[in-house]
CSV table of C-alpha atoms and ligand atoms in Angstrom, one decimal:
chain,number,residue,atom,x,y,z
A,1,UNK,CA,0.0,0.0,0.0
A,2,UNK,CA,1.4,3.4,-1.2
A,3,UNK,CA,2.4,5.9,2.0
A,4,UNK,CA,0.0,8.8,1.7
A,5,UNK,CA,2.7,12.1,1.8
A,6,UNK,CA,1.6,16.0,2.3
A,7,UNK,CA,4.4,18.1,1.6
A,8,UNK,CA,4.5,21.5,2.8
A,9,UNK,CA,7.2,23.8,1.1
A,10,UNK,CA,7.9,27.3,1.8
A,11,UNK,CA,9.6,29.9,2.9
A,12,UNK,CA,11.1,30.6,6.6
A,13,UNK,CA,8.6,32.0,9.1
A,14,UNK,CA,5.8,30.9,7.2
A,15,UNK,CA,4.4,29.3,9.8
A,16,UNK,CA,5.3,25.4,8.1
A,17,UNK,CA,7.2,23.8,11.5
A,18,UNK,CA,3.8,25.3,13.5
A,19,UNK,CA,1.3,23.7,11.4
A,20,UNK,CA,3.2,20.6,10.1
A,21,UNK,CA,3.6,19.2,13.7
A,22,UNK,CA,-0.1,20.0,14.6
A,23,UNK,CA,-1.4,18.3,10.9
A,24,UNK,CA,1.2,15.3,12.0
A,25,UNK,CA,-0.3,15.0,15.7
A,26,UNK,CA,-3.9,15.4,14.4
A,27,UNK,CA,-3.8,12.5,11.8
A,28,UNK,CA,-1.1,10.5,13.8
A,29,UNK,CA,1.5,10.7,11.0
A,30,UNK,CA,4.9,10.7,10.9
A,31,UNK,CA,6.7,14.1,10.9
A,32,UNK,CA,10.1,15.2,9.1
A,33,UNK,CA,11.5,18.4,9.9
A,34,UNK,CA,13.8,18.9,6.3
A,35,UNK,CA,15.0,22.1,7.8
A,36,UNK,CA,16.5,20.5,10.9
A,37,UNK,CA,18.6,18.1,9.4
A,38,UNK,CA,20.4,20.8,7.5
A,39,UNK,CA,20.7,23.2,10.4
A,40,UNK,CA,21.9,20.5,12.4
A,41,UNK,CA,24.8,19.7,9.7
A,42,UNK,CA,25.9,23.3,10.1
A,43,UNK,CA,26.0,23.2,13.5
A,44,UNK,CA,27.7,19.4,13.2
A,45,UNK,CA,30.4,21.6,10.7
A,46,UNK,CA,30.6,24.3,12.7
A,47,UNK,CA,31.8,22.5,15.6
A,48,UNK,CA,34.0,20.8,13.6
A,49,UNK,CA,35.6,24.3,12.4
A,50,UNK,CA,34.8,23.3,8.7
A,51,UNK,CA,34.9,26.0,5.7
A,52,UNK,CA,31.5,25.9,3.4
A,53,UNK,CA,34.0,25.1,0.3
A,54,UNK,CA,35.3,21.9,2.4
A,55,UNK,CA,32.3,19.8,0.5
A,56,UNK,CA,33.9,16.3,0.9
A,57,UNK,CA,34.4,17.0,4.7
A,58,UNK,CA,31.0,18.2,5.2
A,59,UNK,CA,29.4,15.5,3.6
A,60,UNK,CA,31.4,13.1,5.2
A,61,UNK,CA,29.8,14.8,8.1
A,62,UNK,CA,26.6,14.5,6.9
A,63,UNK,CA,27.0,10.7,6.5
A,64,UNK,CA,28.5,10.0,9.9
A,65,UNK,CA,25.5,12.2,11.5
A,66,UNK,CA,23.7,10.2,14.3
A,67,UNK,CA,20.6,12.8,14.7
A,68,UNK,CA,17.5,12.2,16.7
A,69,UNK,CA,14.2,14.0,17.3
A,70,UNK,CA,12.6,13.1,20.5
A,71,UNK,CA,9.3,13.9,21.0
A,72,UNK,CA,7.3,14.0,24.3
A,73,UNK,CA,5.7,17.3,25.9
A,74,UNK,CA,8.1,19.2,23.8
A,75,UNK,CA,10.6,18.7,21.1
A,76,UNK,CA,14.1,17.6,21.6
A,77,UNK,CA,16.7,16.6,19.2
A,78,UNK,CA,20.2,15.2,19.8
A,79,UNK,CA,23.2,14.9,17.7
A,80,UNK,CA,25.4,12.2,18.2
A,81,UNK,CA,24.4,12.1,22.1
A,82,UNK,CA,24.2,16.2,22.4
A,83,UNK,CA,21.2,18.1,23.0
A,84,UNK,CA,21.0,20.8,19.6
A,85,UNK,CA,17.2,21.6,20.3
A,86,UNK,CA,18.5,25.5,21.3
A,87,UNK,CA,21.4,25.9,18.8
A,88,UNK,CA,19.2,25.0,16.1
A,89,UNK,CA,17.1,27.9,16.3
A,90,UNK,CA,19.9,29.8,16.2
A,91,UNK,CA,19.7,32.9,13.1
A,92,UNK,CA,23.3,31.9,12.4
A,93,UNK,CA,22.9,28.0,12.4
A,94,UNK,CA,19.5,28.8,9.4
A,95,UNK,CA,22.4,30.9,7.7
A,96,UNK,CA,24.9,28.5,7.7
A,97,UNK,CA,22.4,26.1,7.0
A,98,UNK,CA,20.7,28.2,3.9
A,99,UNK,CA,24.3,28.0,2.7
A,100,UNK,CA,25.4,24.5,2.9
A,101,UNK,CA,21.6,23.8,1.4
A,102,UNK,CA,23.2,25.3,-1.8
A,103,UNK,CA,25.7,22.4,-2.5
A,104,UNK,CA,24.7,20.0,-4.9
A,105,UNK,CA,26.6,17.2,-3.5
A,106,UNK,CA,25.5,18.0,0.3
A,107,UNK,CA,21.6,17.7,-1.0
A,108,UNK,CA,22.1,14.4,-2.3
A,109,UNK,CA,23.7,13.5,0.5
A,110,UNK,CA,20.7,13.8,2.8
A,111,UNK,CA,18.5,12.6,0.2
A,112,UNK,CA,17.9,9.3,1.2
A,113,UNK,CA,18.0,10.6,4.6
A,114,UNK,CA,15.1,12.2,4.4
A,115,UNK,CA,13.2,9.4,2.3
A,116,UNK,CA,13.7,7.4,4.8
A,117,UNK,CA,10.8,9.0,6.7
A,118,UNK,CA,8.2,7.5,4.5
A,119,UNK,CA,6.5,5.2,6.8
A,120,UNK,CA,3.4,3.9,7.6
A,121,UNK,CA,0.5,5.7,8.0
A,122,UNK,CA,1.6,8.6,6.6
A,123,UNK,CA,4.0,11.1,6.5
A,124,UNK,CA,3.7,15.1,6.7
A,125,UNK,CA,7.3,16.2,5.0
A,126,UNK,CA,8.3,20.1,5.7
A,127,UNK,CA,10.9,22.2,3.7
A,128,UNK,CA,12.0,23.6,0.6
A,129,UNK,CA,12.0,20.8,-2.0
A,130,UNK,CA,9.6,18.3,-0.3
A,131,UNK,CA,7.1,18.1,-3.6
A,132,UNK,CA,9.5,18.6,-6.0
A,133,UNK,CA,12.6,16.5,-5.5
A,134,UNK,CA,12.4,14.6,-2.3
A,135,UNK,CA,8.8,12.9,-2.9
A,136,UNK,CA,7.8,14.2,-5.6
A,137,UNK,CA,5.0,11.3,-5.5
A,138,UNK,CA,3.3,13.1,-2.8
A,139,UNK,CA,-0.4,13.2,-3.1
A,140,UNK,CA,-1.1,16.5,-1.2
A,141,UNK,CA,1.2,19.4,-1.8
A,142,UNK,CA,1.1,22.9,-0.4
A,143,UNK,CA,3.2,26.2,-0.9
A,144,UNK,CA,3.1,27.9,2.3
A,145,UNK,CA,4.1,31.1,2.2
A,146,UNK,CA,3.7,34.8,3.8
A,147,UNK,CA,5.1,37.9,3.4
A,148,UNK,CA,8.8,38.7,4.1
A,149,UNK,CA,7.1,41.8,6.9
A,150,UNK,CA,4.8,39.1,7.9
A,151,UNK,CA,7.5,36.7,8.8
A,152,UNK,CA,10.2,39.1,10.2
A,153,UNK,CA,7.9,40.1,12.7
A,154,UNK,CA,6.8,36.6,13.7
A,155,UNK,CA,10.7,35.7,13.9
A,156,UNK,CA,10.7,38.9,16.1
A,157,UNK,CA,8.1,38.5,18.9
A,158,UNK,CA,9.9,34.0,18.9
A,159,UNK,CA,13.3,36.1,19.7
A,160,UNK,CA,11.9,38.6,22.2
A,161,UNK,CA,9.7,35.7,24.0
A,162,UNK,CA,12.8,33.9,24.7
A,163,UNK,CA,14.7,36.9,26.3
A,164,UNK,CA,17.0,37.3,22.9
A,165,UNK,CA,17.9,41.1,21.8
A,166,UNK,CA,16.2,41.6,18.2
A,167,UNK,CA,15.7,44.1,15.7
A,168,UNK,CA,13.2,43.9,13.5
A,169,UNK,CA,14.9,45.8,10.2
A,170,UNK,CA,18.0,43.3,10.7
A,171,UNK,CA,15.6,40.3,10.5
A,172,UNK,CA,13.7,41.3,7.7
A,173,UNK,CA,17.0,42.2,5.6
A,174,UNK,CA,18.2,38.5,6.8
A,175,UNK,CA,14.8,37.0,5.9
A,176,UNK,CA,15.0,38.5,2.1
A,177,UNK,CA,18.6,37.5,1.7
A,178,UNK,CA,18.2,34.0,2.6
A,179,UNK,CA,14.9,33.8,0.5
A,180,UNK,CA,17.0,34.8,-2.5
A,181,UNK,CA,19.3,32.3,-2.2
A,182,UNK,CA,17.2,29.8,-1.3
A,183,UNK,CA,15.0,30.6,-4.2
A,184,UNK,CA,17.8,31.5,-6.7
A,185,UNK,CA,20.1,28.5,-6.0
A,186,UNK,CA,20.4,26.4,-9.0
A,187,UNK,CA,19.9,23.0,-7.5
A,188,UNK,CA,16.2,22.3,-6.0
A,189,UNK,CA,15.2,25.9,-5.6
A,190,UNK,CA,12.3,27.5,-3.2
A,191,UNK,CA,9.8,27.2,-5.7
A,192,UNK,CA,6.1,25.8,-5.6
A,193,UNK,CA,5.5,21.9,-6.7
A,194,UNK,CA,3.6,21.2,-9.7
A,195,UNK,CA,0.0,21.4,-8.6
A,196,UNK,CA,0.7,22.3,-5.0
A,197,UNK,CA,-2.1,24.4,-3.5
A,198,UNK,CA,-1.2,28.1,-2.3
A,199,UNK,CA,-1.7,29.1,1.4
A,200,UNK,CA,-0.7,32.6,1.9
A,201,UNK,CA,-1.0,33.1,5.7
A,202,UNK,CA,0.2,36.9,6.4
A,203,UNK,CA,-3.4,36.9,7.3
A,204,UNK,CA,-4.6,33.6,8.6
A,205,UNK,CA,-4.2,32.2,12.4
A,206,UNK,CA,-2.3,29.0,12.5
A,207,UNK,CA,-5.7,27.0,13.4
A,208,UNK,CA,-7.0,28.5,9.9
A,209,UNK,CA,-4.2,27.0,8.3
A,210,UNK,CA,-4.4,23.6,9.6
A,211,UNK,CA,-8.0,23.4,8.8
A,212,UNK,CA,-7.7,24.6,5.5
A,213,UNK,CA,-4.9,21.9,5.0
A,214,UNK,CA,-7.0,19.1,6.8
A,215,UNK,CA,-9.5,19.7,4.2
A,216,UNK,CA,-6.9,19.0,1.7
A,217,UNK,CA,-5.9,15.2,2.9
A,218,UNK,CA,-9.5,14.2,4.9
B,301,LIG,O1,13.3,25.6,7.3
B,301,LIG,P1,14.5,26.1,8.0
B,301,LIG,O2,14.6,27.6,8.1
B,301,LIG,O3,14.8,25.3,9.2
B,301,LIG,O4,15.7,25.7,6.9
B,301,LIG,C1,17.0,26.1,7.2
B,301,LIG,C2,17.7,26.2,5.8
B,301,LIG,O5,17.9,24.9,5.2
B,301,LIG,C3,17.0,27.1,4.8
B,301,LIG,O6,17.6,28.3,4.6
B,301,LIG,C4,17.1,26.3,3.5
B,301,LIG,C5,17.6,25.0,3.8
B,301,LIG,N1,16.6,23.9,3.5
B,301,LIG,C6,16.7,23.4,2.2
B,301,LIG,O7,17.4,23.9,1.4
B,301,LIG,N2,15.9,22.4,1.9
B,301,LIG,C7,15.0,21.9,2.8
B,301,LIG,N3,14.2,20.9,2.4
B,301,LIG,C8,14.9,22.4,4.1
B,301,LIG,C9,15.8,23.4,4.4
């Protein structure tokens, strides 16, 4: 029996970690957080004191990675026996990240990785290239985006909730710059799946989104 799949693909601060985890938890699927295993390779690099032009050590790296996500009353994710659930969040582990994620040979690298999600009952898959390259068999496939204002602002209250100095012009200059790259790169760009429906939430609550995306899949 095929392994029904909803991608969601999008931007940062678009809200897709928020409503992926609550569509997972409400049809008791399976949940891949794309974006985490590449922030946790540039954290995995940077500890390792590795240039972004080192490719063959970083995807060594990549293939020694032991990660895990935990999940119980709130999310935890080790790797290789550390805790990284804090340094992941981290604006310059997503930029490190955004610029390792540019690298053909690191992509294919966590390819399979990431394939390897698809399990029984289902699987709710969050990122960039989730309907286009990584299961591009996906039944259900959304583009979930908002505006770069939108996002920077939601990024800003996140910061100033846990105590961390923000400014809100820095964040949105950061947000369009890695949305460039992410959307300019030349291997599996930011760009919508073929036949993916488009959620832009700059005005929707997050319980707006979910049901919208419910009705999608149910
Ligand atoms: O979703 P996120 O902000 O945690 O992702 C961090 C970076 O990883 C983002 O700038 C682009 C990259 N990424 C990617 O290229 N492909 C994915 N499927 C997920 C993330």
């Amino acid at each position: 029996m095929s392994v029904p799949i909803l991608t969601i693909d999008g931007p940062s601060g678009a809200g897709k970690g928020t409503v992926s985890r609550l569509i997972a938890q409400k049809l008791g699927w399976h949940y891949l957080d794309s974006g985490a295993i590449y922030r946790a390779l540039a954290i995995a690099i940077t500890e390792k004191g590795l240039a972004i032009d080192e490719i063959d050590a970083i995807v060594n790296t990549a293939e020694d990675m032991d990660l895990v996500f935990q999940c119980d009353t709130k999310r935890h994710i080790t790797l290789d026996g550390h805790d990284i659930t804090e340094q992941l969040s981290f604006e310059s582990t997503g930029n490190t990240a955004s610029k390792i994620a540019a690298i053909p040979e690191i992509r294919a690298e966590l390819l399979q990785k990431q394939q390897h999600y698809k399990q029984s009952p289902g699987l709710v898959a969050d990122g960039r290239d989730m309907g286009t390259v990584v299961f591009p068999e996906a039944q259900y496939k959304v583009f979930l985006t908002a505006s770069a204002l939108t996002r920077a602002k939601r990024r800003y209250k996140q910061l100033k909730e846990k105590g961390i100095d923000a400014n809100l012009s820095e964040i949105t200059a950061d947000i369009q710059e890695r949305d460039q790259r992410d959307s300019e790169r030349e291997f599996s760009p930011l760009i919508p799946a073929k036949g993916a429906v488009y959620i832009d939430s700059s005005d929707m609550s997050i319980d707006q989104v979910v049901e919208e995306m419910l009705s999608l899949v149910q």
